[in-house]
C-alpha cells in the first residue's frame, strides 16, 4: 500500500482519512519495510500546540500517517467533508497492532510510562496475544542525553514496531529525531495507552465510547483534569473562526 490516503487539513495540520483497519494495514507495511515511518495519533491539544510551535508543526507535517485520536479532531474533520467513521485512538491502535504482530512474528518495543508500567503492559499484551514478541521495554523517565543510547538499544533489540508513550509533544519530537536510529520500521506515538492496558487509567464503557463521550467520562472520574478539557472549546472556537475567515475569502492561518 504505497498510495497516500485521502486527507484533510484541520487548522493547518494534515489528518489522514483512515479507519482502524486501514491504519493497521499501513502501519504493518511500514514495520515490514526498510524506511522508518512515524505515525501520529492526532489530538485536539496537539493541533492547538502546533499553531504556536513551528518545530512541532513541521514534525506533524513530516509524519507518514496522522490518524484521528480525539472527538474534537473528528468533529472538525467532518466539517471539512472528511469521511471518517470513528476515532483511531492510541490504545486501540496498540491492541490491533499487537494482535497482528503476534501473528506475523514482528517484534515490538514499548517506550514510556512511569517506572514499571511498560513492563506490566508488555506482560499483559503478551498474555492477550500469544506469540507476541516483546523485544524490550523502557520507561519514560530518562534524561534527554540518554536518548541516543536508548535508540541504539532499541536497534539492537531488533524491534520492528516502536510504541512510544511519552505524552505529546515529547513523543512526536523524540520519534522525529530518533526513529531512524532505532532501526524500527514504524514508530507510533500512543500517549497514555500503556496506562490503559494495565488498568491505571480505565477506559470509558463502550456505550460512552460509541457516543464519543470518553472525554466526559474521564472528566467525571478525574475532575482535576478540567484544565486540560479547556483545550476543546478553544479548539472549537479556532475551527469556527477559521471557517468564517475562509467564507470571507481570507487565508487560513497555517
Short mmCIF file of C-alpha atoms in Angstrom, two decimals:
data_model
loop_
_atom_site.label_atom_id
_atom_site.label_comp_id
_atom_site.label_asym_id
_atom_site.label_seq_id
_atom_site.Cartn_x
_atom_site.Cartn_y
_atom_site.Cartn_z
CA UNK A 1 0.00 0.00 0.00
CA UNK A 2 2.11 2.88 -1.32
CA UNK A 3 -0.57 5.39 -2.36
CA UNK A 4 -1.13 8.12 0.21
CA UNK A 5 -4.57 8.12 1.87
CA UNK A 6 -7.09 10.91 1.37
CA UNK A 7 -6.54 13.71 3.85
CA UNK A 8 -7.95 17.00 5.11
CA UNK A 9 -6.39 19.92 6.95
CA UNK A 10 -7.50 20.74 10.46
CA UNK A 11 -6.17 24.16 11.44
CA UNK A 12 -3.09 23.63 9.32
CA UNK A 13 -2.44 20.03 10.43
CA UNK A 14 -2.83 17.17 7.98
CA UNK A 15 -5.27 14.46 9.04
CA UNK A 16 -5.33 11.23 7.05
CA UNK A 17 -8.84 9.85 6.50
CA UNK A 18 -8.29 6.25 7.58
CA UNK A 19 -10.20 3.90 9.84
CA UNK A 20 -8.63 1.46 12.30
CA UNK A 21 -8.39 -1.30 9.69
CA UNK A 22 -6.60 0.81 7.09
CA UNK A 23 -4.34 2.36 9.71
CA UNK A 24 -3.34 -1.11 10.92
CA UNK A 25 -2.65 -2.32 7.39
CA UNK A 26 -0.49 0.69 6.59
CA UNK A 27 1.50 0.50 9.81
CA UNK A 28 2.19 -3.20 9.33
CA UNK A 29 3.55 -2.35 5.88
CA UNK A 30 5.79 0.29 7.44
CA UNK A 31 7.01 -2.22 10.03
CA UNK A 32 8.00 -4.69 7.31
CA UNK A 33 9.69 -2.01 5.23
CA UNK A 34 13.20 -0.62 5.21
CA UNK A 35 12.35 3.07 5.61
CA UNK A 36 11.29 4.35 9.05
CA UNK A 37 7.76 5.78 9.20
CA UNK A 38 6.34 7.86 12.03
CA UNK A 39 2.67 7.59 12.98
CA UNK A 40 0.87 10.35 14.89
CA UNK A 41 -2.37 9.90 16.84
CA UNK A 42 -3.57 13.45 16.28
CA UNK A 43 -5.43 15.05 19.15
CA UNK A 44 -7.11 18.37 19.83
CA UNK A 45 -4.39 19.69 22.14
CA UNK A 46 -1.74 18.75 19.59
CA UNK A 47 -3.41 20.77 16.84
CA UNK A 48 -3.62 23.81 19.11
CA UNK A 49 0.01 23.39 20.21
CA UNK A 50 1.18 23.08 16.60
CA UNK A 51 -0.21 26.54 15.83
CA UNK A 52 2.17 28.03 18.39
CA UNK A 53 5.21 25.81 17.76
CA UNK A 54 6.71 25.75 14.24
CA UNK A 55 9.00 22.82 15.07
CA UNK A 56 6.12 20.70 16.30
CA UNK A 57 4.00 21.72 13.31
CA UNK A 58 6.79 20.64 10.94
CA UNK A 59 7.07 17.30 12.77
CA UNK A 60 3.37 16.60 12.27
CA UNK A 61 3.60 17.58 8.61
CA UNK A 62 6.52 15.22 8.01
CA UNK A 63 4.94 12.13 9.59
CA UNK A 64 3.95 9.19 7.41
CA UNK A 65 0.45 8.85 8.87
CA UNK A 66 -1.72 11.09 11.07
CA UNK A 67 -4.80 9.36 12.47
CA UNK A 68 -7.76 10.91 14.31
CA UNK A 69 -7.44 10.37 18.06
CA UNK A 70 -9.97 12.75 19.62
CA UNK A 71 -13.60 13.74 19.22
CA UNK A 72 -12.66 17.37 18.58
CA UNK A 73 -10.47 16.50 15.62
CA UNK A 74 -13.16 14.11 14.34
CA UNK A 75 -15.77 16.88 14.51
CA UNK A 76 -13.53 19.36 12.70
CA UNK A 77 -12.58 16.85 10.01
CA UNK A 78 -16.22 16.01 9.30
CA UNK A 79 -16.96 19.71 8.92
CA UNK A 80 -14.30 19.71 6.20
CA UNK A 81 -16.07 16.86 4.42
CA UNK A 82 -13.88 14.02 5.67
CA UNK A 83 -15.47 10.58 5.69
CA UNK A 84 -14.15 9.19 8.94
CA UNK A 85 -16.42 6.75 10.74
CA UNK A 86 -14.72 6.84 14.12
CA UNK A 87 -11.61 7.80 16.01
CA UNK A 88 -8.42 5.75 15.90
CA UNK A 89 -7.14 6.02 19.45
CA UNK A 90 -3.66 5.16 20.65
CA UNK A 91 -4.80 2.28 22.85
CA UNK A 92 -6.98 0.75 20.11
CA UNK A 93 -4.11 1.02 17.65
CA UNK A 94 -1.72 -0.58 20.15
CA UNK A 95 -4.07 -3.52 20.70
CA UNK A 96 -4.77 -4.07 16.98
CA UNK A 97 -1.12 -3.89 16.03
CA UNK A 98 -0.03 -6.24 18.81
CA UNK A 99 -2.62 -8.79 17.68
CA UNK A 100 -1.28 -8.57 14.13
CA UNK A 101 2.36 -8.55 15.25
CA UNK A 102 1.80 -11.78 17.17
CA UNK A 103 0.55 -13.48 14.00
CA UNK A 104 3.34 -12.11 11.81
CA UNK A 105 6.19 -12.51 14.33
CA UNK A 106 7.00 -8.80 14.21
CA UNK A 107 8.86 -7.86 17.41
CA UNK A 108 7.72 -4.74 19.27
CA UNK A 109 9.26 -2.34 21.79
CA UNK A 110 7.42 -0.29 24.42
CA UNK A 111 8.92 3.03 25.48
CA UNK A 112 7.24 5.30 28.00
CA UNK A 113 5.11 5.48 31.10
CA UNK A 114 6.09 5.55 34.76
CA UNK A 115 8.65 3.02 36.03
CA UNK A 116 7.19 -0.48 35.82
CA UNK A 117 4.23 0.43 33.62
CA UNK A 118 5.80 -0.59 30.29
CA UNK A 119 6.93 -3.90 31.80
CA UNK A 120 3.43 -4.68 33.08
CA UNK A 121 1.86 -3.56 29.79
CA UNK A 122 4.21 -5.86 27.88
CA UNK A 123 3.26 -8.79 30.12
CA UNK A 124 -0.46 -8.19 29.67
CA UNK A 125 -0.18 -7.77 25.92
CA UNK A 126 1.85 -10.97 25.65
CA UNK A 127 -0.85 -12.81 27.62
CA UNK A 128 -3.62 -11.45 25.39
CA UNK A 129 -1.80 -12.14 22.14
CA UNK A 130 0.08 -15.45 22.33
CA UNK A 131 3.17 -15.38 20.17
CA UNK A 132 3.76 -11.66 20.60
CA UNK A 133 7.49 -10.95 20.72
CA UNK A 134 8.33 -8.05 23.03
CA UNK A 135 11.89 -7.13 22.12
CA UNK A 136 12.27 -4.72 25.02
CA UNK A 137 10.76 -2.05 27.25
CA UNK A 138 11.91 1.19 28.85
CA UNK A 139 10.08 3.72 30.98
CA UNK A 140 9.71 7.36 30.05
CA UNK A 141 11.82 8.71 32.89
CA UNK A 142 15.12 9.22 31.11
CA UNK A 143 17.20 12.37 30.53
CA UNK A 144 17.48 13.81 27.04
CA UNK A 145 21.17 12.95 26.88
CA UNK A 146 20.33 9.24 27.12
CA UNK A 147 18.11 9.31 24.02
CA UNK A 148 20.81 8.38 21.51
CA UNK A 149 21.95 5.41 23.61
CA UNK A 150 18.36 4.32 24.08
CA UNK A 151 17.80 4.38 20.32
CA UNK A 152 20.87 2.17 19.91
CA UNK A 153 19.48 -0.29 22.47
CA UNK A 154 16.20 -0.44 20.56
CA UNK A 155 18.11 -1.06 17.33
CA UNK A 156 19.99 -3.96 18.93
CA UNK A 157 16.68 -5.44 20.12
CA UNK A 158 15.51 -5.95 16.53
CA UNK A 159 12.10 -4.35 17.17
CA UNK A 160 10.10 -3.56 14.03
CA UNK A 161 7.34 -1.59 15.77
CA UNK A 162 8.21 1.01 18.40
CA UNK A 163 5.34 2.24 20.58
CA UNK A 164 6.20 5.48 22.37
CA UNK A 165 4.08 6.76 25.24
CA UNK A 166 5.87 9.89 26.40
CA UNK A 167 2.98 12.31 26.04
CA UNK A 168 2.70 15.00 23.43
CA UNK A 169 4.69 16.77 22.05
CA UNK A 170 7.61 14.90 23.60
CA UNK A 171 6.82 11.55 21.94
CA UNK A 172 6.40 13.06 18.46
CA UNK A 173 9.58 15.11 18.71
CA UNK A 174 11.52 12.12 20.08
CA UNK A 175 10.38 9.87 17.25
CA UNK A 176 11.19 12.52 14.66
CA UNK A 177 14.76 12.66 15.92
CA UNK A 178 15.50 9.06 16.91
CA UNK A 179 13.22 6.70 14.96
CA UNK A 180 15.75 6.21 12.17
CA UNK A 181 18.50 5.36 14.67
CA UNK A 182 16.20 2.91 16.48
CA UNK A 183 16.03 0.65 13.42
CA UNK A 184 12.27 0.18 13.78
CA UNK A 185 10.17 0.30 10.65
CA UNK A 186 7.24 2.02 12.37
CA UNK A 187 7.23 4.40 15.31
CA UNK A 188 3.83 5.14 16.82
CA UNK A 189 3.06 7.76 19.45
CA UNK A 190 0.40 6.28 21.74
CA UNK A 191 0.17 8.74 24.64
CA UNK A 192 -1.21 7.09 27.77
CA UNK A 193 -2.04 3.76 26.11
CA UNK A 194 0.24 1.76 28.41
CA UNK A 195 -1.65 3.07 31.46
CA UNK A 196 -4.91 1.99 29.83
CA UNK A 197 -3.56 -1.50 29.10
CA UNK A 198 -2.58 -2.08 32.73
CA UNK A 199 -5.76 -0.51 34.11
CA UNK A 200 -4.18 2.54 35.75
CA UNK A 201 -6.45 4.71 33.61
CA UNK A 202 -9.67 2.75 32.96
CA UNK A 203 -11.32 3.30 29.59
CA UNK A 204 -14.89 4.50 29.35
CA UNK A 205 -17.61 1.86 28.86
CA UNK A 206 -18.26 1.03 25.22
CA UNK A 207 -21.52 2.99 25.19
CA UNK A 208 -19.69 6.17 26.18
CA UNK A 209 -17.05 5.47 23.53
CA UNK A 210 -19.68 4.99 20.81
CA UNK A 211 -21.20 8.36 21.72
CA UNK A 212 -17.74 10.00 21.60
CA UNK A 213 -18.10 10.94 25.27
CA UNK A 214 -14.96 9.27 26.60
CA UNK A 215 -13.58 12.73 27.42
CA UNK A 216 -16.60 13.41 29.66
CA UNK A 217 -16.26 10.03 31.39
CA UNK A 218 -12.60 10.80 32.15
CA UNK A 219 -13.51 14.25 33.44
CA UNK A 220 -16.20 12.86 35.76
CA UNK A 221 -13.76 10.30 37.16
CA UNK A 222 -10.84 12.72 37.33
CA UNK A 223 -12.21 16.24 37.96
CA UNK A 224 -8.67 17.61 38.32
CA UNK A 225 -8.33 17.22 34.54
CA UNK A 226 -10.74 20.11 33.92
CA UNK A 227 -7.96 22.46 32.81
CA UNK A 228 -6.99 20.06 30.03
CA UNK A 229 -10.58 19.96 28.82
CA UNK A 230 -10.47 23.71 28.21
CA UNK A 231 -8.49 22.90 25.08
CA UNK A 232 -11.68 21.56 23.45
CA UNK A 233 -13.77 24.78 23.50
CA UNK A 234 -10.65 26.72 22.49
CA UNK A 235 -10.17 24.33 19.58
CA UNK A 236 -13.83 24.61 18.55
CA UNK A 237 -13.59 28.40 18.56
CA UNK A 238 -10.45 28.30 16.40
CA UNK A 239 -12.14 26.00 13.88
CA UNK A 240 -15.21 28.22 13.62
CA UNK A 241 -13.10 31.37 13.28
CA UNK A 242 -11.07 29.66 10.55
CA UNK A 243 -14.28 28.81 8.69
CA UNK A 244 -15.54 32.40 8.93
CA UNK A 245 -12.26 33.70 7.56
CA UNK A 246 -12.44 31.21 4.72
CA UNK A 247 -16.01 32.19 3.89
CA UNK A 248 -14.95 35.84 3.73
CA UNK A 249 -12.17 34.95 1.33
CA UNK A 250 -9.33 35.25 3.83
CA UNK A 251 -6.44 32.82 4.01
CA UNK A 252 -6.50 30.16 6.70
CA UNK A 253 -3.86 30.51 9.32
CA UNK A 254 -1.28 27.70 8.99
#
